[in-house]
Tab-separated table of C-alpha atoms in Angstrom:
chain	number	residue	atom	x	y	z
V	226	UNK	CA	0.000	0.000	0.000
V	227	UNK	CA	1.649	3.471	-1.157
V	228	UNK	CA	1.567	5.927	1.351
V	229	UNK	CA	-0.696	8.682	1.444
V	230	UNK	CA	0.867	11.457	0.816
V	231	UNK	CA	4.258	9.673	-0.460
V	232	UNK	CA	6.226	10.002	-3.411
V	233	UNK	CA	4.386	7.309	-5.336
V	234	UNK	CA	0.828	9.429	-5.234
V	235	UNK	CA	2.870	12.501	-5.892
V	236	UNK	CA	4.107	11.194	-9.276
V	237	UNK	CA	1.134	9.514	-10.469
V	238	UNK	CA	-1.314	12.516	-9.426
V	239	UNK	CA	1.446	14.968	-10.836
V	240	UNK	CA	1.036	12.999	-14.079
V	241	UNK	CA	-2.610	12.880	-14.160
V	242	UNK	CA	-2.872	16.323	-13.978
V	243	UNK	CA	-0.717	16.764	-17.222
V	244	UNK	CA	-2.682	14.212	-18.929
V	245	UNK	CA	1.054	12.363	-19.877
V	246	UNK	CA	1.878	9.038	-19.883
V	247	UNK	CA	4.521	7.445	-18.635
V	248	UNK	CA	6.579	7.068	-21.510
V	249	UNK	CA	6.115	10.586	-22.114
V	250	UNK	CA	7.907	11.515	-18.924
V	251	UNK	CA	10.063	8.650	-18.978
V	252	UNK	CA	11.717	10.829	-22.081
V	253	UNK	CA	11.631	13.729	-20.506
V	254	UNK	CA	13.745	12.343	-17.749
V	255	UNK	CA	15.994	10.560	-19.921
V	256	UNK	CA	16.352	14.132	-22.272
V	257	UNK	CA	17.240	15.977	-19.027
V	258	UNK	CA	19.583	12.932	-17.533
V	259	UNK	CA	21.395	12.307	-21.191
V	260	UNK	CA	20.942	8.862	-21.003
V	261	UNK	CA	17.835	6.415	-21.400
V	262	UNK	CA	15.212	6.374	-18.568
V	263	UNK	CA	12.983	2.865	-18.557
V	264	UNK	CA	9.146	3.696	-18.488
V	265	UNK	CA	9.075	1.027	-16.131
V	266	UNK	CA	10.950	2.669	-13.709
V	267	UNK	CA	8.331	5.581	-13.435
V	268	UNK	CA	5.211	2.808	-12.790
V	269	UNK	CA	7.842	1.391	-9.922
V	270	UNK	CA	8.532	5.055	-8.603
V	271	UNK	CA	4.676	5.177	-8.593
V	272	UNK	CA	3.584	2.052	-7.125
V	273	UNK	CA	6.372	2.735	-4.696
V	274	UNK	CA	7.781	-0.544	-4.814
V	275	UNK	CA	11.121	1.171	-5.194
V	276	UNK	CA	12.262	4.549	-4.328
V	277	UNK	CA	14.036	7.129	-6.951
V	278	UNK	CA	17.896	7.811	-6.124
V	279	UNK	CA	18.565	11.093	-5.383
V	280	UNK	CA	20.698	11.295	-9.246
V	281	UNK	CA	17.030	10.898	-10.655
V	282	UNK	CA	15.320	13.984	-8.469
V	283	UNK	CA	16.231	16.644	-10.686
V	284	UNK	CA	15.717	15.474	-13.608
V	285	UNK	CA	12.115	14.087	-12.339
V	286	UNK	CA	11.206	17.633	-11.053
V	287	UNK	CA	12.140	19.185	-14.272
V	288	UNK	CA	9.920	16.885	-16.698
V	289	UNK	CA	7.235	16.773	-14.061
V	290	UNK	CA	7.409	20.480	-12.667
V	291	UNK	CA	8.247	19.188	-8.933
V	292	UNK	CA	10.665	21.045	-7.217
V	293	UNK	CA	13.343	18.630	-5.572
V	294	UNK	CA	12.213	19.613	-2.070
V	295	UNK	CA	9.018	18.628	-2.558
V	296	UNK	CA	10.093	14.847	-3.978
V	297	UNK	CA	12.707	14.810	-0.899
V	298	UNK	CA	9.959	15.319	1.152
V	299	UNK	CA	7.585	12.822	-0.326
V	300	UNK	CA	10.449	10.453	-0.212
V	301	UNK	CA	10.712	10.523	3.373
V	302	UNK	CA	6.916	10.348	3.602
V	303	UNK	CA	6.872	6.690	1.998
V	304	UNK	CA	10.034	5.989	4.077
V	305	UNK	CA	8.345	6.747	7.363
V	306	UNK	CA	5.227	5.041	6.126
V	307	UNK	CA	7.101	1.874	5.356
V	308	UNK	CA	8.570	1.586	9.281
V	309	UNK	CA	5.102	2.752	10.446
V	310	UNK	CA	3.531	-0.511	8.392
V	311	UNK	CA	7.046	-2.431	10.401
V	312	UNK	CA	6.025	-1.584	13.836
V	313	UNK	CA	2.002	-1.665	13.224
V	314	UNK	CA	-0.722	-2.983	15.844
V	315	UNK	CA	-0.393	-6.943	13.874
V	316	UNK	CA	3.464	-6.976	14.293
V	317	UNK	CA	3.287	-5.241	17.734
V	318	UNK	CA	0.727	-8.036	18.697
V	319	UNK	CA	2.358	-10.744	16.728
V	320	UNK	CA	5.720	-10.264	18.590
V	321	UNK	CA	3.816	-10.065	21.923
V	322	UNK	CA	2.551	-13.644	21.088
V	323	UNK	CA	5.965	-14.733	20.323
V	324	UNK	CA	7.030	-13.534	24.013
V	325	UNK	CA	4.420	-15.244	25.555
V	326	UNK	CA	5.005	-18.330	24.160
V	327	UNK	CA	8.877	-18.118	25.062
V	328	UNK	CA	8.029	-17.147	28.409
V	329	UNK	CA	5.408	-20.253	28.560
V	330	UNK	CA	8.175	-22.700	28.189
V	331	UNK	CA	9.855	-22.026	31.201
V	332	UNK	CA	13.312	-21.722	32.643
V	333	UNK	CA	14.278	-25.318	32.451
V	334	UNK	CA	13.218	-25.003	28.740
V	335	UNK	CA	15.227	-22.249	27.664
V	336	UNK	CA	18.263	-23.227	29.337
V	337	UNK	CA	17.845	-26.838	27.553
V	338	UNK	CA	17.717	-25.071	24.121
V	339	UNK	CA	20.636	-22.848	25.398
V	340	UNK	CA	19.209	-19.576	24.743
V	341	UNK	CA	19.770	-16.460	27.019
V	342	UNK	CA	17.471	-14.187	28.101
V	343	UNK	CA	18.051	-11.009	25.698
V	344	UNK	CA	19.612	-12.607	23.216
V	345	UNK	CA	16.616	-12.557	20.645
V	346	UNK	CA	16.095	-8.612	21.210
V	347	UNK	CA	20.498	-8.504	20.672
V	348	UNK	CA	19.528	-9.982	17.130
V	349	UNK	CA	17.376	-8.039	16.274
V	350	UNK	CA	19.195	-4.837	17.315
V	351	UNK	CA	22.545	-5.954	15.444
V	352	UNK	CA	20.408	-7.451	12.326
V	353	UNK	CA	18.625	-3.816	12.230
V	354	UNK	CA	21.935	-1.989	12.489
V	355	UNK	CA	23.370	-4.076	9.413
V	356	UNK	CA	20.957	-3.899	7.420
V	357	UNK	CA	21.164	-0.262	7.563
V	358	UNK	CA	17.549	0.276	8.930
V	359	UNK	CA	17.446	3.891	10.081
V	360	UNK	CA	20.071	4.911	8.104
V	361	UNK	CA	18.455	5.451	4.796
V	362	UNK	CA	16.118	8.384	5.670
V	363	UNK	CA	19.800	10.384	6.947
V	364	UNK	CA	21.590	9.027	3.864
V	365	UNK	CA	19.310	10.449	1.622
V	366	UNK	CA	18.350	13.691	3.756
V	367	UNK	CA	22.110	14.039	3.076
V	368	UNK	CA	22.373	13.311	-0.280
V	369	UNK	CA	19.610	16.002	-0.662
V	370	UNK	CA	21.622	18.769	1.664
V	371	UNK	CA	24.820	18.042	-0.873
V	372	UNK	CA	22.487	18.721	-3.878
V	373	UNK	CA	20.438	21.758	-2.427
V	374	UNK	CA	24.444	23.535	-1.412
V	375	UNK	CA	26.008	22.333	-4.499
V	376	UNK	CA	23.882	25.044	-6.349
V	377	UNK	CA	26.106	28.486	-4.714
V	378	UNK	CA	25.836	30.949	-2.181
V	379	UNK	CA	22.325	32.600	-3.965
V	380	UNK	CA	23.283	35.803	-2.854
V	381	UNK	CA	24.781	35.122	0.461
V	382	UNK	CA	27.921	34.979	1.737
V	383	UNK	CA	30.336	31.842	2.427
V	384	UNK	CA	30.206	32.665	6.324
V	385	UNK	CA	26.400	32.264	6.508
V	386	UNK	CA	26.344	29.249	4.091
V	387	UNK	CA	28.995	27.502	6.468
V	388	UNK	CA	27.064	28.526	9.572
V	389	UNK	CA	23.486	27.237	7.982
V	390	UNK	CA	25.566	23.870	6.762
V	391	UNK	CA	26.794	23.321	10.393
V	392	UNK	CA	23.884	21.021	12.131
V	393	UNK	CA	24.214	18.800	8.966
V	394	UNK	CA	28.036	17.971	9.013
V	395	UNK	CA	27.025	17.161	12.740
V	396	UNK	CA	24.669	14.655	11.210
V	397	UNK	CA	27.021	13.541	8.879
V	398	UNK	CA	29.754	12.946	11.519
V	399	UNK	CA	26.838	10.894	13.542
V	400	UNK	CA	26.042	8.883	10.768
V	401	UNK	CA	29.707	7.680	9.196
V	402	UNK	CA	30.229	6.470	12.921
V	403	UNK	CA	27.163	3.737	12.068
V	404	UNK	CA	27.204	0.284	10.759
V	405	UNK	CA	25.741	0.413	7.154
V	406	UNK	CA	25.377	-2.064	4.365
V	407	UNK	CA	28.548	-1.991	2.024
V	408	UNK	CA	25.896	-0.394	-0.853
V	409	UNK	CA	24.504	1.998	1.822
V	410	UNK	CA	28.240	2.741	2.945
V	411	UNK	CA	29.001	3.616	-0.770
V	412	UNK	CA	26.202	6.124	-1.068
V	413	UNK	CA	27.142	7.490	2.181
V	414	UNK	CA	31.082	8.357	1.177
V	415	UNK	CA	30.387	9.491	-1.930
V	416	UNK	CA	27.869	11.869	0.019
V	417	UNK	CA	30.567	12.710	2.450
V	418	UNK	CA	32.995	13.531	0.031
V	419	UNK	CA	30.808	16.022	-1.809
V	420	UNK	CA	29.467	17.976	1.194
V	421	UNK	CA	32.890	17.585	2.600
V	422	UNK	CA	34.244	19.396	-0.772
V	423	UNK	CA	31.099	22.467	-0.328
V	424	UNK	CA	33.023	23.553	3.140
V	425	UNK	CA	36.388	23.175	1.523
V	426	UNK	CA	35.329	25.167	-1.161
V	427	UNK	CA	33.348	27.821	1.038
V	428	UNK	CA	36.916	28.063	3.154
V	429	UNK	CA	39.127	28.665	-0.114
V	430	UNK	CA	36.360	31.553	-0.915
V	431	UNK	CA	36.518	32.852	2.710
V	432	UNK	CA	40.781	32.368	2.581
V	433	UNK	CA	41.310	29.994	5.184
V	434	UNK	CA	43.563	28.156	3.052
V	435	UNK	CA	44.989	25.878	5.568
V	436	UNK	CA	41.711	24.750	6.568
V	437	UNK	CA	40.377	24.501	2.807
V	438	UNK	CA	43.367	21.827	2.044
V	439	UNK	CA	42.392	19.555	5.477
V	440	UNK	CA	38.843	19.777	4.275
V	441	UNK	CA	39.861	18.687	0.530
V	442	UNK	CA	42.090	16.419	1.707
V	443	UNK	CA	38.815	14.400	3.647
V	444	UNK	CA	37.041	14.848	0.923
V	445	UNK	CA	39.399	13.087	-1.355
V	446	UNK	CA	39.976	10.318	0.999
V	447	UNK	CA	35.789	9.859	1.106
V	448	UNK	CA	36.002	9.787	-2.842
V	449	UNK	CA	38.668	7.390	-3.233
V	450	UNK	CA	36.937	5.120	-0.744
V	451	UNK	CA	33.334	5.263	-2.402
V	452	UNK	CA	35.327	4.554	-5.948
V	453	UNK	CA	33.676	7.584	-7.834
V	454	UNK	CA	36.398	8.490	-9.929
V	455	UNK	CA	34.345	11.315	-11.297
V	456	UNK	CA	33.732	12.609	-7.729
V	457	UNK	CA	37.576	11.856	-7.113
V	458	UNK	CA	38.449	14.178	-10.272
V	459	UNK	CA	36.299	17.121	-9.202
V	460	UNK	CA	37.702	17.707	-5.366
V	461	UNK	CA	40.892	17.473	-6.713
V	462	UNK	CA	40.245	19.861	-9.382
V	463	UNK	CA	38.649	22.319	-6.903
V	464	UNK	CA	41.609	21.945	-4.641
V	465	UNK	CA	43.779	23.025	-7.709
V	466	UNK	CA	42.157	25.841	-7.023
V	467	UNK	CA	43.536	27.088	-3.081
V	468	UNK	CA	47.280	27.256	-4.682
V	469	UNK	CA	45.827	28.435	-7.899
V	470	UNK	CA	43.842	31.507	-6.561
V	471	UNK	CA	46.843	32.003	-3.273
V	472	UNK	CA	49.814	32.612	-4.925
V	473	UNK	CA	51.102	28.827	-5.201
V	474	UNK	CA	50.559	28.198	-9.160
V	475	UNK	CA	52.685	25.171	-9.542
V	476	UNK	CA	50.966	23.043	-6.445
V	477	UNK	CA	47.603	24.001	-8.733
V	478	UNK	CA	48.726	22.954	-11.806
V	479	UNK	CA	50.276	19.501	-10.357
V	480	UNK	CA	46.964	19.074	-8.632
V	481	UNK	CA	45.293	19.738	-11.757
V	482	UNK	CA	47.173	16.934	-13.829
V	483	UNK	CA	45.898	14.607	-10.832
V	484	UNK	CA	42.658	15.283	-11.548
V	485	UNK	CA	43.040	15.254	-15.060
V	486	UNK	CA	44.372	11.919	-14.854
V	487	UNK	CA	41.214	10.522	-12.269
V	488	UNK	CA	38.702	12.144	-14.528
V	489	UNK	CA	39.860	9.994	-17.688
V	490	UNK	CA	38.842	10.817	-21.453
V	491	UNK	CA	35.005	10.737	-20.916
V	492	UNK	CA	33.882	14.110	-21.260
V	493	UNK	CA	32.346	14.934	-17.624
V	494	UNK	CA	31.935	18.186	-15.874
V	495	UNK	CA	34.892	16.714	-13.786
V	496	UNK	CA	37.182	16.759	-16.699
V	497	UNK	CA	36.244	20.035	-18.165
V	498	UNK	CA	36.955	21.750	-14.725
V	499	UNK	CA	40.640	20.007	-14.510
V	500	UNK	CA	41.479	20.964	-17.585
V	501	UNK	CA	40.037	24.792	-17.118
V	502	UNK	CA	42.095	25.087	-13.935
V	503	UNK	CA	45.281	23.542	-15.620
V	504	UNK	CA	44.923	26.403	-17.864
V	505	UNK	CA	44.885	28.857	-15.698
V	506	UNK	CA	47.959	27.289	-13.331
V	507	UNK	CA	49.832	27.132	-15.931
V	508	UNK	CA	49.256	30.849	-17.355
V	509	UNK	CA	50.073	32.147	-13.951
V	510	UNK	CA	53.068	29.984	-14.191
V	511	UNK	CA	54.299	32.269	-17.143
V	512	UNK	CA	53.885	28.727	-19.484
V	513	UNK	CA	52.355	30.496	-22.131
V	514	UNK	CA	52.406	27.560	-24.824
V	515	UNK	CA	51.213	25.173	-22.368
V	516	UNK	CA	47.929	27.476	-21.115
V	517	UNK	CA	46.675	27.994	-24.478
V	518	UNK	CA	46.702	24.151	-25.165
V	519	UNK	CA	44.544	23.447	-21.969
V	520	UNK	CA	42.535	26.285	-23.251
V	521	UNK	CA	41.901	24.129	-26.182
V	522	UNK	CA	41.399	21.549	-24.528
V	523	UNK	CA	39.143	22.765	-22.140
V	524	UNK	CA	37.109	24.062	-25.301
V	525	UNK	CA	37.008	20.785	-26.602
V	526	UNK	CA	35.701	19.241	-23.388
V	527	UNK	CA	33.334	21.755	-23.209
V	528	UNK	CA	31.515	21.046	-26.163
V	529	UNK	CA	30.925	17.687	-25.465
V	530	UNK	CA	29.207	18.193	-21.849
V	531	UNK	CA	25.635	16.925	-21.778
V	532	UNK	CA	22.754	18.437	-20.064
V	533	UNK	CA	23.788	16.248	-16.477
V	534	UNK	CA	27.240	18.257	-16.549
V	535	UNK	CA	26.473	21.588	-18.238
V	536	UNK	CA	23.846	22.245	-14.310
V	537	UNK	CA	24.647	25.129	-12.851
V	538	UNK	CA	25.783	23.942	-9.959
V	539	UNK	CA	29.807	23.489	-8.159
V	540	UNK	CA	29.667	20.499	-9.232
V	541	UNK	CA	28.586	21.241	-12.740
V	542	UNK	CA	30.676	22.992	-15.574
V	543	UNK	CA	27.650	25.634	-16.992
V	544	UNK	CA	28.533	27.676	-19.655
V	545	UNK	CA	28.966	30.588	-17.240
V	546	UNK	CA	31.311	29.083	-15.317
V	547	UNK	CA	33.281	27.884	-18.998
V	548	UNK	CA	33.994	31.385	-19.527
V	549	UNK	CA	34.857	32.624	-15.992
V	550	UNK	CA	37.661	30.235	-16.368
V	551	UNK	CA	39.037	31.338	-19.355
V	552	UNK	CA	38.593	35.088	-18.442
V	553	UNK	CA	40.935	34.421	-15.532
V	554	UNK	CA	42.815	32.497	-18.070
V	555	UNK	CA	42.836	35.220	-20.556
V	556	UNK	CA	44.111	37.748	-17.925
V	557	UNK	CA	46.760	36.203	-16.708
V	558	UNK	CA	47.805	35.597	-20.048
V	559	UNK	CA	47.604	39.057	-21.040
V	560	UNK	CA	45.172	38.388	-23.800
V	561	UNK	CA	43.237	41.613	-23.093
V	562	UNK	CA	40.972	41.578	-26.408
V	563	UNK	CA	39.703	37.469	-25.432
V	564	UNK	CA	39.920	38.170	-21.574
V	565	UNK	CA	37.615	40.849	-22.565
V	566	UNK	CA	35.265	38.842	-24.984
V	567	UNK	CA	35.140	35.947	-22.317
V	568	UNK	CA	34.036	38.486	-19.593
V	569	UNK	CA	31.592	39.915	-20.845
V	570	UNK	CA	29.813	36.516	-22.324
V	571	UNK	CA	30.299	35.215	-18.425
V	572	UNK	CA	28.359	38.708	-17.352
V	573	UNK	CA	25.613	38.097	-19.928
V	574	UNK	CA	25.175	34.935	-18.440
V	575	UNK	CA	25.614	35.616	-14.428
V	576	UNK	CA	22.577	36.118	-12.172
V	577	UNK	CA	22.471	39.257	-10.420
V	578	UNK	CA	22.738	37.744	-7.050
V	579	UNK	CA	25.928	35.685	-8.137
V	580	UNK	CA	27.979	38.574	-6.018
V	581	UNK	CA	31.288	37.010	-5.831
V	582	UNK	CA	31.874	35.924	-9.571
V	583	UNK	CA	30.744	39.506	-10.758
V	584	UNK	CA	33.199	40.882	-8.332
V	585	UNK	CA	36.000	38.923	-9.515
V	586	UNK	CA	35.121	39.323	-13.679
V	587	UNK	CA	35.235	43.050	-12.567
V	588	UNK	CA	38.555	42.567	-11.120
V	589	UNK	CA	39.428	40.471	-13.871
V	590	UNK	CA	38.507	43.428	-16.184
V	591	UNK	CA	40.713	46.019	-14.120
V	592	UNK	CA	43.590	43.730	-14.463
V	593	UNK	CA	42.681	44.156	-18.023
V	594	UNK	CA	43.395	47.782	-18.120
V	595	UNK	CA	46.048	48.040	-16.033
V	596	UNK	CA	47.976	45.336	-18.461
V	597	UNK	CA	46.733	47.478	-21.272
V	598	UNK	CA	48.946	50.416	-19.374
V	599	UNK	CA	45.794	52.439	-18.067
V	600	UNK	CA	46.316	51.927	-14.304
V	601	UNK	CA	43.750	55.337	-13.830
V	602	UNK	CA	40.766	53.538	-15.285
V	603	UNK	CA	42.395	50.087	-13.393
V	604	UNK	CA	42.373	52.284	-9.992
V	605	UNK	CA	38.671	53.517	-10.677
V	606	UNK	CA	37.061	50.196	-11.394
V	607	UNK	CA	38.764	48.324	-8.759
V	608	UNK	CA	37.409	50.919	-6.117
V	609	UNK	CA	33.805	51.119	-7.789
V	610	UNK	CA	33.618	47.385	-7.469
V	611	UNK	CA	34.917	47.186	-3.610
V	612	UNK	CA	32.370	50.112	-2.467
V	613	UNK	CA	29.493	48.398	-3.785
V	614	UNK	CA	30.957	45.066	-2.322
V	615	UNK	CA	28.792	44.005	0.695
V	616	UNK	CA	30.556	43.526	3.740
V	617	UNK	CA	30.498	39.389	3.858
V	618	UNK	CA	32.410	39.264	0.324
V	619	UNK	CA	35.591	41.975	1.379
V	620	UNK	CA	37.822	39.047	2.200
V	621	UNK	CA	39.257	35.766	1.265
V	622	UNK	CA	39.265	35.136	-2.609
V	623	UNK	CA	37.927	38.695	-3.482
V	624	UNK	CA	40.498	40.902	-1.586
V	625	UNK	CA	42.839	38.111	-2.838
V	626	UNK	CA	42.421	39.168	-6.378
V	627	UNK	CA	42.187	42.799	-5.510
V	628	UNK	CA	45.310	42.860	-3.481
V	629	UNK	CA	46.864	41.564	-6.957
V	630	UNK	CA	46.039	44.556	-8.842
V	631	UNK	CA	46.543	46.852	-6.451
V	632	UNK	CA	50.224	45.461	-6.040
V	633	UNK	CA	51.068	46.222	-9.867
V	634	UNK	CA	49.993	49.595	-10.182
V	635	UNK	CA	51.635	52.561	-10.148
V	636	UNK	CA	52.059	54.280	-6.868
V	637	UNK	CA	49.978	57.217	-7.415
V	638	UNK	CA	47.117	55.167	-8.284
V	639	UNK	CA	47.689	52.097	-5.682
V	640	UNK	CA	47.622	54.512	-3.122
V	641	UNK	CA	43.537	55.190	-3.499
V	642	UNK	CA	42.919	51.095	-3.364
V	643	UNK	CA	45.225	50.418	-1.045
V	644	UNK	CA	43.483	52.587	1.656
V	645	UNK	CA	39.953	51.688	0.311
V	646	UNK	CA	41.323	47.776	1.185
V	647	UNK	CA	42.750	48.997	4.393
V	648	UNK	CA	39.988	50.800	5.666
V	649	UNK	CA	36.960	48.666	4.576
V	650	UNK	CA	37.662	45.309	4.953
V	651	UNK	CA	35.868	42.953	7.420
């Protein structure tokens, strides 16, 4: 029996009410997905006689018009229904019956059949704990929290998204120190390792670099151990990013080639992000041959992403973020005119409340002028950017990048930054 208001009756009504069928919105799952999604999986989903996997829940709320909270919360729904069913009046009763009839036999009895008292209630705790029961609900409320953060800061800044992420790493701590099945264990790593990457890349924005590398350093260990080489590729690739974006170019680039080398030929979001951050190492390494072939081979990546890796999320590779990379690439190359022509297509395709990224492609644009010798107009954009810079965003990987410019200008125009950098900062 599905549950009443569980994920099963939320498909099926969901479906009725757009008069589709299910092998209608079996293709619309597999067209958002990028790979082939079995009709029969949606009657399954429906009859709830198995539960979708958090990979399907986006792609089900886009061809249905769900939003993923919603079909988390169903999920959990049927989940709770499920133990409710377990622990019913018939199984309460039916267990009651058993215990009378143990007790019934007597002393002499159970000591002849050399059972303990307890030991039947023992089972049943241990066989609960490995089979994973209670630990489902959590892995997938998890697997949920790493989706719902993978998506950015939405206007706020890393310090609140750390502080509203605390209460679920304390879940997450609670439940790696369970038993689970080796399958439920799997899920479970994997899940660790990509929340575990979120803080490490919140730190790196924030600056606390030495934290950021502990942090990617878990979450590499969790993505070796779950054997998602994919997963492996991308926290490697984002810590690339600490020596790439703190002055330690060569640690970024070697980092990079290790991802590079976990991600493999298949064109992933993984792979496109390795190769994007290799480009930029390697520019700020002075390698100028070098960056320009990761730039093509970024480019070549690129254009072979899929729907499932073009999301806009951190662990995505959107077109947005394809051309913040190469901006930064651009720059540090000194290719004003396609640093330039990269910026602006990122800008065209940023959301207003994406406050870092349009802090840094202004930055990256300031660069531009000063390397084009007009430090003035580098000075006056730099400082136009920082004043309208709210407060939670004036440290870390911003005032990084503006600390950079305002170390290669010329005196009588550093001077103006430097005290705006001084003097306003958190």
């Amino acid at each position: 029996m599905t549950a009443p208001d569980g994920i099963g009756n939320l498909l099926r009504e969901t479906r009725d009410q757009l008069g589709l069928d299910r092998s209608v919105i079996s293709d619309r799952i597999g067209e958002v997905m990028g790979e082939p999604c079995d009709p029969a999986n949606i009657k399954r989903w429906e009859l709830e006689q198995r539960l979708p996997g958090p990979r399907w829940h986006r792609s089900m709320g886009e061809a249905l018009g769900i939003s993923v909270e919603d079909i988390v919360r169903a999920i959990y729904r049927t989940r709770a229904h499920r133990q409710q069913l377990k622990a019913g009046p018939s199984s309460r009763e039916e267990a009651s019956s058993v215990k009378r009839r143990t007790f019934g036999l007597g002393v002499a009895s159970i000591a002849a059949a050399g059972a303990l008292p307890g030991l039947a209630e023992a089972h049943d705790d241990i066989n609960a704990a490995l089979s994973g029961s209670g630990n489902a609900e959590d892995i997938t409320y998890l697997e949920s929290v790493f989706e719902r953060n993978a998506g950015g800061y939405h206007g706020r800044d890393p310090g609140t998204v750390l502080h509203e992420m605390g209460k679920d790493l304390d879940l997450l701590r609670e439940v790696l120190q369970r038993p689970h099945t080796a399958r439920d264990r799997a899920h479970l790593v994997r899940t660790a390792a990509g929340l575990t990457g979120l803080v490490a890349i919140i730190q790196h924005d924030r600056g606390g670099t030495q934290d950021a590398d502990k942090w990617f350093n878990t979450a590499a260990r969790a993505a070796r151990e779950s054997g998602d080489r994919q997963m492996l590729a991308w926290v490697l690739a984002r810590h690339a990013m600490v020596g790439l974006n703190y002055g330690a170019p060569s640690i970024a680039a070697e980092r990079a080639a290790r991802a590079q080398r976990a991600a493999g030929s298949t064109p992933t979001a993984a792979a496109a992000l390795a190769h994007a951050v290799s480009a930029r190492a390697l520019a700020g390494m002075g390698d100028r041959r070098g960056a320009r072939q990761a730039i093509t081979r970024t480019k070549k990546v690129a254009e072979r992403l899929d729907s499932r890796h073009l999301a806009d999320t951190w662990f995505g590779y959107p077109e947005q973020k394809h051309h913040v990379h190469l901006s930064q690439a651009y720059t540090l190359l000194g290719d004003t005119p396609s640093a330039r022509v990269e910026q602006h297509q990122a800008l065209e395709l940023t959301d207003s409340p994406s406050v870092m990224t349009r802090a840094l492609l202004g930055l990256d644009e300031a660069l531009c002028l000063r390397s084009d010798g007009d430090h003035a107009a580098a000075s006056e954009k730099a400082l136009t950017i920082w004043d309208k810079l709210p407060t939670g965003f004036r440290s870390g990987l911003v005032r990084t990048r503006a600390d950079l410019l305002c170390d290669t200008l010329h005196d009588d125009h550093q001077a103006a930054l430097k005290e705006a950098l001084q003097g306003r900062t958190m």
